[in-house]
Amino acid sequence: MADSLSLPIAPIAANYDHSSLLSRNSAFSSRLLPSKCFSSGKNKLNLSSLGQYSFHSLHHRVAPICALDSDVPHPLHKGSVDFKSKKSYEQWDSLTSTFSGAANIPFLLLQLPQIILNARNLLAGNKTALLAVPWLGMLTGLLGNLSLLSYFAKKKEKEAAVVQTLGVLSTYVVISQLAMAEAMPLPHFMATSVVVGSGLILNVLNYYNILNRRIWQIWEDFITVGGLSVLPQIMWSTFVPYIPNSILPGAIAFILAVAAVTMAHTGKLSEKGVKFVGAISGWTATLLFMWMPVSQMWTNFLNPDNIKGLSAISMLLAMTGNGLMIPRALFIRDFMWFTGSTWGTVSYGYANIVCLYIFNSIGREFFIAATVGLISWLGITLWRDTVVHEYESPIRTLKELVFGS
């Protein structure tokens, strides 16, 4: 998920990612290499045994993990994993990363028209036109992108982190245009600029393992509290005026979030409780993006005529962008990422295409092509992942995704 359609932090930073061990002079841990790669009785590396294991394959041997552990950076199988089709496994690993990176293209194409239109209106002195763009909604999407950026940067998923970075930057450009048109209060824009700048710098430093863990912890606590406060407020606001307009949901969520973070730091939570708090920011960002199609479908239900204003190409781009990230999420068994990307693909992109077809806004050929393409992509993804892991059934793949090993 990216931009305001993405999909993708957990506060407890795990130990440095194993890939960083190659660039440091620390000793190799027996957790990362099979025991026979070490000399008996000593913690020294046996180079002759190590030759059987490539650093590349070691880096990518992902283990099934439960949903609350989704934030763990590249978990490894304990011991060696001997795939008969090692080459096909590594090829699929590379391909899924490429697909994830390619999601930048449709997401960028989604945001560019709005940026160009805003620029034209600003140059023409038509600032009123920019009032149609809700700055609060853009700000919410920006917070989601920052949370997911931190999540993927921590997992060392470079391609997905780049997608989220593009989402942050493109959304910030739109917000800057709104501020120039005085459609967004200047104090809010200044505060947003500080948060965006700080977030990008902190994520880069953390990605390369050169950031103090205490500083990173503070940043994670910030986006945890912010995300949990915004999500229920956005959900509540969707159904106004059918329910009273109130800031109570956000206020209650803010208090609960602060309490949860405080209890996690003071040792008043169990290990599972700490993990739960650690997964809040990633899940709130994911749920925030997942709520977007719900809001859109609610709007379609209340005002069916508005469906004609939807762009079929935009919905196709949304479906494609999210769909390109599904294979990678499935491959590394990231249930949070998989849930958000699949939901964005099916419930936002495809569901709106279905609405457009029902109301005769698109032709049958377009609808059939989108349907066949989506089903084929999901089927191939599940089949290929099952093959490279040498499983007999895709059911095991989905079981690992949801429940872990």
Short mmCIF file of C-alpha atoms in Angstrom, two decimals:
data_model
loop_
_atom_site.label_atom_id
_atom_site.label_comp_id
_atom_site.label_asym_id
_atom_site.label_seq_id
_atom_site.Cartn_x
_atom_site.Cartn_y
_atom_site.Cartn_z
CA MET A 1 0.00 0.00 0.00
CA ALA A 2 1.29 3.44 -0.78
CA ASP A 3 0.25 7.02 -0.98
CA SER A 4 -3.25 7.25 0.39
CA LEU A 5 -4.00 3.79 -0.89
CA SER A 6 -1.26 1.73 0.61
CA LEU A 7 -0.80 -0.38 2.47
CA PRO A 8 2.47 -1.69 6.19
CA ILE A 9 5.71 -0.39 12.88
CA ALA A 10 6.40 -1.84 15.92
CA PRO A 11 7.94 0.07 18.73
CA ILE A 12 10.30 -2.45 20.21
CA ALA A 13 13.28 -2.32 17.88
CA ALA A 14 14.75 -5.74 17.37
CA ASN A 15 18.48 -6.26 17.47
CA TYR A 16 20.32 -5.01 14.44
CA ASP A 17 19.23 -6.72 11.29
CA HIS A 18 21.32 -9.73 10.43
CA SER A 19 22.40 -8.22 7.12
CA SER A 20 24.26 -5.54 9.04
CA LEU A 21 26.45 -8.21 10.57
CA LEU A 22 28.33 -8.48 7.30
CA SER A 23 29.45 -4.88 7.52
CA ARG A 24 30.53 -5.04 11.15
CA ASN A 25 33.44 -6.75 12.87
CA SER A 26 31.26 -8.58 15.34
CA ALA A 27 31.38 -12.35 15.60
CA PHE A 28 28.79 -14.41 13.77
CA SER A 29 26.05 -15.77 15.96
CA SER A 30 25.27 -19.45 15.98
CA ARG A 31 21.63 -18.44 15.57
CA LEU A 32 22.35 -17.26 12.04
CA LEU A 33 24.52 -20.12 10.82
CA PRO A 34 24.33 -23.89 11.24
CA SER A 35 26.39 -25.21 14.12
CA LYS A 36 28.85 -27.02 11.89
CA CYS A 37 29.96 -23.68 10.49
CA PHE A 38 31.73 -23.10 13.83
CA SER A 39 34.78 -24.82 15.16
CA SER A 40 34.02 -27.16 18.01
CA GLY A 41 34.39 -25.62 21.43
CA LYS A 42 35.00 -22.18 20.01
CA ASN A 43 32.89 -19.44 18.61
CA LYS A 44 35.05 -19.19 15.50
CA LEU A 45 33.82 -19.32 11.96
CA ASN A 46 34.75 -22.38 9.91
CA LEU A 47 35.23 -20.98 6.40
CA SER A 48 35.29 -24.39 4.74
CA SER A 49 31.86 -25.21 6.11
CA LEU A 50 30.57 -21.74 5.39
CA GLY A 51 31.19 -22.28 1.70
CA GLN A 52 28.08 -24.43 1.58
CA TYR A 53 25.92 -21.49 2.55
CA SER A 54 25.65 -18.31 0.49
CA PHE A 55 25.20 -15.03 2.29
CA HIS A 56 22.50 -14.17 -0.21
CA SER A 57 20.35 -17.20 0.51
CA LEU A 58 20.99 -16.84 4.23
CA HIS A 59 19.71 -13.28 4.12
CA HIS A 60 16.47 -14.29 2.47
CA ARG A 61 15.52 -17.44 4.38
CA VAL A 62 12.35 -16.13 5.90
CA ALA A 63 10.54 -18.03 8.61
CA PRO A 64 6.80 -18.12 9.21
CA ILE A 65 5.90 -15.67 11.98
CA CYS A 66 2.69 -14.82 13.75
CA ALA A 67 0.89 -11.56 13.08
CA LEU A 68 2.08 -9.79 16.22
CA ASP A 69 5.68 -10.53 15.21
CA SER A 70 5.29 -9.02 11.74
CA ASP A 71 7.61 -6.16 12.64
CA VAL A 72 10.61 -8.43 13.24
CA PRO A 73 13.29 -7.59 10.64
CA HIS A 74 13.83 -10.54 8.27
CA PRO A 75 13.41 -13.45 10.70
CA LEU A 76 15.47 -16.48 9.75
CA HIS A 77 14.80 -20.17 9.93
CA LYS A 78 16.57 -21.71 12.87
CA GLY A 79 19.33 -23.72 11.35
CA SER A 80 19.75 -24.33 7.65
CA VAL A 81 16.88 -24.79 5.24
CA ASP A 82 17.67 -27.11 2.38
CA PHE A 83 15.40 -26.42 -0.56
CA LYS A 84 15.85 -28.76 -3.48
CA SER A 85 14.89 -25.95 -5.85
CA LYS A 86 17.09 -23.31 -4.25
CA LYS A 87 17.47 -21.46 -7.54
CA SER A 88 13.73 -21.11 -8.11
CA TYR A 89 13.32 -19.96 -4.51
CA GLU A 90 15.89 -17.19 -4.93
CA GLN A 91 14.44 -16.23 -8.30
CA TRP A 92 11.00 -15.81 -6.77
CA ASP A 93 12.56 -13.87 -3.91
CA SER A 94 14.10 -11.47 -6.43
CA LEU A 95 10.93 -11.23 -8.49
CA THR A 96 8.71 -10.41 -5.52
CA SER A 97 11.10 -7.61 -4.56
CA THR A 98 10.94 -6.31 -8.13
CA PHE A 99 7.14 -6.41 -8.12
CA SER A 100 7.07 -4.50 -4.84
CA GLY A 101 9.37 -1.82 -6.24
CA ALA A 102 7.33 -1.61 -9.44
CA ALA A 103 4.31 -0.52 -7.39
CA ASN A 104 5.88 2.94 -7.41
CA ILE A 105 4.76 3.43 -11.00
CA PRO A 106 0.95 3.09 -10.60
CA PHE A 107 0.97 4.92 -7.27
CA LEU A 108 2.94 7.81 -8.77
CA LEU A 109 0.56 7.97 -11.71
CA LEU A 110 -2.32 8.17 -9.21
CA GLN A 111 -0.96 11.26 -7.48
CA LEU A 112 0.56 13.17 -10.40
CA PRO A 113 -2.73 14.39 -11.95
CA GLN A 114 -3.75 16.03 -8.65
CA ILE A 115 -0.34 17.67 -8.26
CA ILE A 116 -0.41 19.02 -11.83
CA LEU A 117 -3.99 20.28 -11.48
CA ASN A 118 -3.15 22.05 -8.23
CA ALA A 119 -0.10 23.67 -9.82
CA ARG A 120 -2.16 24.96 -12.74
CA ASN A 121 -4.77 26.44 -10.40
CA LEU A 122 -2.08 28.12 -8.30
CA LEU A 123 -0.40 29.62 -11.37
CA ALA A 124 -3.78 30.87 -12.59
CA GLY A 125 -4.49 32.43 -9.20
CA ASN A 126 -7.47 30.14 -8.67
CA LYS A 127 -6.80 29.27 -5.03
CA THR A 128 -10.46 28.52 -4.37
CA ALA A 129 -10.25 25.38 -6.48
CA LEU A 130 -7.82 23.82 -4.01
CA LEU A 131 -10.43 24.05 -1.25
CA ALA A 132 -11.99 20.95 -2.82
CA VAL A 133 -8.99 18.91 -1.65
CA PRO A 134 -9.49 17.99 2.04
CA TRP A 135 -6.24 18.77 3.84
CA LEU A 136 -7.26 16.69 6.86
CA GLY A 137 -7.68 13.63 4.68
CA MET A 138 -4.31 14.22 3.05
CA LEU A 139 -2.73 14.64 6.48
CA THR A 140 -4.25 11.37 7.63
CA GLY A 141 -2.83 9.58 4.60
CA LEU A 142 0.55 11.16 5.26
CA LEU A 143 0.59 9.82 8.81
CA GLY A 144 -0.26 6.38 7.48
CA ASN A 145 2.58 6.56 4.96
CA LEU A 146 5.06 7.59 7.66
CA SER A 147 3.98 4.71 9.88
CA LEU A 148 4.32 2.19 7.08
CA LEU A 149 7.65 3.68 6.04
CA SER A 150 8.97 3.08 9.54
CA TYR A 151 7.53 -0.43 9.48
CA PHE A 152 9.17 -1.43 6.20
CA ALA A 153 12.43 0.38 6.90
CA LYS A 154 12.73 -1.57 10.12
CA LYS A 155 12.15 -4.83 8.26
CA LYS A 156 14.79 -3.81 5.68
CA GLU A 157 12.23 -4.16 2.89
CA LYS A 158 13.88 -1.57 0.67
CA GLU A 159 11.43 -1.64 -2.22
CA ALA A 160 8.36 -1.29 0.01
CA ALA A 161 10.07 1.45 2.01
CA VAL A 162 10.72 3.34 -1.23
CA VAL A 163 7.03 3.04 -2.14
CA GLN A 164 6.06 4.55 1.20
CA THR A 165 8.71 7.28 0.88
CA LEU A 166 7.24 8.23 -2.49
CA GLY A 167 3.83 8.31 -0.83
CA VAL A 168 5.12 10.64 1.89
CA LEU A 169 6.82 12.98 -0.57
CA SER A 170 3.97 13.14 -3.09
CA THR A 171 1.38 13.72 -0.37
CA TYR A 172 3.58 16.39 1.18
CA VAL A 173 3.77 18.17 -2.18
CA VAL A 174 -0.05 18.28 -2.29
CA ILE A 175 -0.20 19.54 1.29
CA SER A 176 2.36 22.23 0.43
CA GLN A 177 0.18 23.34 -2.46
CA LEU A 178 -2.82 23.52 -0.12
CA ALA A 179 -0.82 25.66 2.29
CA MET A 180 0.20 27.99 -0.54
CA ALA A 181 -3.48 28.35 -1.47
CA GLU A 182 -4.30 29.03 2.20
CA ALA A 183 -6.53 25.96 2.14
CA MET A 184 -4.55 24.56 5.07
CA PRO A 185 -3.72 26.57 8.22
CA LEU A 186 -0.08 27.65 8.26
CA PRO A 187 0.64 26.41 11.82
CA HIS A 188 -0.64 22.96 10.89
CA PHE A 189 1.54 22.96 7.78
CA MET A 190 4.63 23.97 9.73
CA ALA A 191 4.04 21.23 12.30
CA THR A 192 3.48 18.73 9.48
CA SER A 193 6.74 19.80 7.82
CA VAL A 194 8.67 19.19 11.03
CA VAL A 195 7.14 15.74 11.45
CA VAL A 196 7.77 14.76 7.81
CA GLY A 197 11.36 15.98 7.84
CA SER A 198 12.11 14.30 11.15
CA GLY A 199 10.42 11.09 10.10
CA LEU A 200 12.35 10.78 6.84
CA ILE A 201 15.71 11.47 8.50
CA LEU A 202 15.06 9.08 11.40
CA ASN A 203 13.99 6.29 9.05
CA VAL A 204 17.10 6.66 6.90
CA LEU A 205 19.34 6.59 9.96
CA ASN A 206 17.52 3.60 11.41
CA TYR A 207 17.65 1.72 8.12
CA TYR A 208 21.44 1.90 8.18
CA ASN A 209 21.57 1.06 11.90
CA ILE A 210 23.21 4.33 12.93
CA LEU A 211 20.36 5.75 15.00
CA ASN A 212 20.27 5.65 18.78
CA ARG A 213 17.63 3.13 19.84
CA ARG A 214 16.16 5.47 22.43
CA ILE A 215 15.49 8.12 19.77
CA TRP A 216 13.89 5.51 17.53
CA GLN A 217 11.75 4.36 20.45
CA ILE A 218 10.45 7.90 20.94
CA TRP A 219 9.56 8.13 17.24
CA GLU A 220 7.75 4.80 17.34
CA ASP A 221 5.79 5.87 20.41
CA PHE A 222 4.81 9.06 18.61
CA ILE A 223 3.40 7.32 15.55
CA THR A 224 1.76 4.66 17.73
CA VAL A 225 -0.16 7.27 19.71
CA GLY A 226 -0.87 9.35 16.61
CA GLY A 227 -2.10 6.44 14.53
CA LEU A 228 -4.31 4.99 17.24
CA SER A 229 -5.84 8.42 17.90
CA VAL A 230 -6.61 9.17 14.26
CA LEU A 231 -8.09 5.80 13.22
CA PRO A 232 -11.28 5.75 15.36
CA GLN A 233 -11.86 9.45 14.69
CA ILE A 234 -11.76 8.88 10.93
CA MET A 235 -14.09 5.89 11.26
CA TRP A 236 -16.53 7.94 13.31
CA SER A 237 -16.42 10.92 10.95
CA THR A 238 -17.34 8.72 7.98
CA PHE A 239 -20.91 8.32 9.22
CA VAL A 240 -21.54 11.94 10.22
CA PRO A 241 -24.27 13.37 10.06
CA TYR A 242 -26.04 10.05 10.72
CA ILE A 243 -24.24 10.02 14.05
CA PRO A 244 -23.33 13.08 16.17
CA ASN A 245 -20.18 14.96 15.19
CA SER A 246 -17.76 14.42 18.05
CA ILE A 247 -14.04 14.27 18.84
CA LEU A 248 -14.73 11.81 21.65
CA PRO A 249 -13.54 8.69 19.76
CA GLY A 250 -10.18 10.25 18.99
CA ALA A 251 -9.81 11.62 22.52
CA ILE A 252 -10.56 8.26 24.14
CA ALA A 253 -8.19 6.48 21.75
CA PHE A 254 -5.46 9.01 22.54
CA ILE A 255 -5.76 8.38 26.27
CA LEU A 256 -5.73 4.61 25.77
CA ALA A 257 -2.72 4.82 23.46
CA VAL A 258 -0.71 6.91 25.91
CA ALA A 259 -1.65 4.52 28.72
CA ALA A 260 -0.67 1.46 26.66
CA VAL A 261 2.71 2.92 25.67
CA THR A 262 3.42 3.98 29.25
CA MET A 263 2.56 0.54 30.62
CA ALA A 264 4.76 -1.12 27.99
CA HIS A 265 7.74 1.00 29.05
CA THR A 266 7.18 0.52 32.77
CA GLY A 267 7.04 -3.27 32.56
CA LYS A 268 3.38 -3.54 33.55
CA LEU A 269 2.46 -5.59 30.49
CA SER A 270 3.16 -9.22 29.70
CA GLU A 271 5.40 -10.18 26.81
CA LYS A 272 2.36 -10.65 24.58
CA GLY A 273 1.05 -7.28 25.73
CA VAL A 274 4.30 -5.58 24.78
CA LYS A 275 4.16 -7.27 21.36
CA PHE A 276 0.58 -6.10 20.94
CA VAL A 277 1.53 -2.50 21.68
CA GLY A 278 4.48 -2.92 19.33
CA ALA A 279 2.19 -3.89 16.48
CA ILE A 280 -0.34 -1.10 17.04
CA SER A 281 1.18 1.54 14.78
CA GLY A 282 1.61 -0.80 11.83
CA TRP A 283 -1.87 -2.19 12.17
CA THR A 284 -3.50 1.22 12.68
CA ALA A 285 -1.80 2.49 9.51
CA THR A 286 -2.96 -0.61 7.66
CA LEU A 287 -6.51 -0.32 9.01
CA LEU A 288 -6.52 3.37 8.16
CA PHE A 289 -5.84 2.60 4.52
CA MET A 290 -8.25 -0.33 4.64
CA TRP A 291 -10.96 2.06 5.83
CA MET A 292 -10.64 4.16 2.68
CA PRO A 293 -12.60 1.75 0.46
CA VAL A 294 -15.23 1.42 3.20
CA SER A 295 -15.64 5.19 3.21
CA GLN A 296 -15.78 5.23 -0.59
CA MET A 297 -18.38 2.46 -0.72
CA TRP A 298 -20.45 4.27 1.92
CA THR A 299 -20.35 7.40 -0.21
CA ASN A 300 -21.36 5.38 -3.26
CA PHE A 301 -24.27 3.92 -1.32
CA LEU A 302 -25.53 7.32 -0.19
CA ASN A 303 -24.96 9.06 -3.51
CA PRO A 304 -25.00 6.56 -6.39
CA ASP A 305 -24.68 9.37 -8.94
CA ASN A 306 -21.23 10.19 -7.57
CA ILE A 307 -19.95 6.87 -8.90
CA LYS A 308 -19.85 8.41 -12.36
CA GLY A 309 -17.24 10.81 -11.05
CA LEU A 310 -14.85 7.96 -10.27
CA SER A 311 -12.06 7.32 -12.74
CA ALA A 312 -11.88 3.73 -13.93
CA ILE A 313 -8.19 4.19 -14.74
CA SER A 314 -7.51 5.45 -11.21
CA MET A 315 -9.25 2.42 -9.73
CA LEU A 316 -7.26 0.14 -12.03
CA LEU A 317 -4.02 1.81 -10.95
CA ALA A 318 -5.01 1.39 -7.28
CA MET A 319 -5.73 -2.29 -7.87
CA THR A 320 -2.46 -2.77 -9.73
CA GLY A 321 -0.28 -0.92 -7.23
CA ASN A 322 -1.59 -2.84 -4.25
CA GLY A 323 -1.65 -6.09 -6.17
CA LEU A 324 2.03 -5.84 -7.06
CA MET A 325 2.92 -5.95 -3.37
CA ILE A 326 0.90 -9.06 -2.54
CA PRO A 327 3.54 -11.60 -3.74
CA ARG A 328 6.25 -10.08 -1.53
CA ALA A 329 3.98 -9.89 1.51
CA LEU A 330 3.04 -13.54 1.03
CA PHE A 331 6.63 -14.62 0.40
CA ILE A 332 7.98 -13.14 3.65
CA ARG A 333 4.83 -14.20 5.54
CA ASP A 334 3.93 -10.68 6.58
CA PHE A 335 0.27 -10.99 7.51
CA MET A 336 -0.15 -7.27 8.17
CA TRP A 337 1.24 -6.25 4.78
CA PHE A 338 -0.64 -9.03 2.99
CA THR A 339 -3.94 -8.00 4.61
CA GLY A 340 -3.57 -4.35 3.69
CA SER A 341 -2.42 -4.98 0.12
CA THR A 342 -5.09 -7.59 -0.59
CA TRP A 343 -7.81 -5.40 0.88
CA GLY A 344 -6.64 -2.43 -1.16
CA THR A 345 -6.55 -4.54 -4.30
CA VAL A 346 -9.94 -6.17 -3.90
CA SER A 347 -12.03 -3.77 -1.83
CA TYR A 348 -10.74 -0.46 -3.15
CA GLY A 349 -9.59 -1.02 -6.70
CA TYR A 350 -11.69 -3.95 -7.89
CA ALA A 351 -14.81 -3.22 -5.83
CA ASN A 352 -15.07 0.26 -7.33
CA ILE A 353 -14.56 -1.20 -10.80
CA VAL A 354 -17.51 -3.48 -10.06
CA CYS A 355 -19.58 -0.44 -9.01
CA LEU A 356 -18.61 1.37 -12.19
CA TYR A 357 -19.68 -1.64 -14.26
CA ILE A 358 -23.01 -2.02 -12.44
CA PHE A 359 -23.85 1.61 -13.14
CA ASN A 360 -22.75 1.28 -16.79
CA SER A 361 -19.81 3.65 -16.40
CA ILE A 362 -17.38 1.19 -18.00
CA GLY A 363 -17.72 -1.39 -20.75
CA ARG A 364 -17.98 -5.14 -20.33
CA GLU A 365 -14.56 -5.68 -21.92
CA PHE A 366 -12.86 -3.46 -19.33
CA PHE A 367 -14.63 -5.24 -16.46
CA ILE A 368 -13.86 -8.73 -17.76
CA ALA A 369 -10.20 -7.86 -18.37
CA ALA A 370 -9.84 -6.47 -14.83
CA THR A 371 -11.57 -9.51 -13.33
CA VAL A 372 -9.54 -12.09 -15.25
CA GLY A 373 -6.33 -10.20 -14.57
CA LEU A 374 -6.96 -10.02 -10.82
CA ILE A 375 -7.98 -13.66 -10.43
CA SER A 376 -5.03 -14.81 -12.53
CA TRP A 377 -2.55 -12.69 -10.56
CA LEU A 378 -3.79 -13.93 -7.18
CA GLY A 379 -3.85 -17.53 -8.40
CA ILE A 380 -0.34 -17.40 -9.87
CA THR A 381 1.00 -15.73 -6.72
CA LEU A 382 -0.40 -18.41 -4.43
CA TRP A 383 0.63 -21.25 -6.75
CA ARG A 384 4.17 -19.97 -7.25
CA ASP A 385 4.75 -19.43 -3.54
CA THR A 386 3.56 -22.96 -2.84
CA VAL A 387 5.92 -24.37 -5.47
CA VAL A 388 9.08 -22.55 -4.34
CA HIS A 389 8.48 -23.61 -0.74
CA GLU A 390 7.89 -27.17 -1.97
CA TYR A 391 4.55 -27.50 -0.23
CA GLU A 392 1.90 -29.93 -1.38
CA SER A 393 -0.97 -27.51 -0.88
CA PRO A 394 -1.45 -23.72 -0.82
CA ILE A 395 -3.42 -24.23 2.38
CA ARG A 396 -0.13 -24.63 4.24
CA THR A 397 1.09 -21.35 2.76
CA LEU A 398 -1.99 -19.50 4.00
CA LYS A 399 -1.80 -21.23 7.38
CA GLU A 400 1.78 -20.06 7.84
CA LEU A 401 0.80 -16.57 6.76
CA VAL A 402 -1.97 -16.25 9.35
CA PHE A 403 -0.78 -18.35 12.26
CA GLY A 404 2.99 -18.56 11.76
CA SER A 405 4.97 -21.78 12.02
#
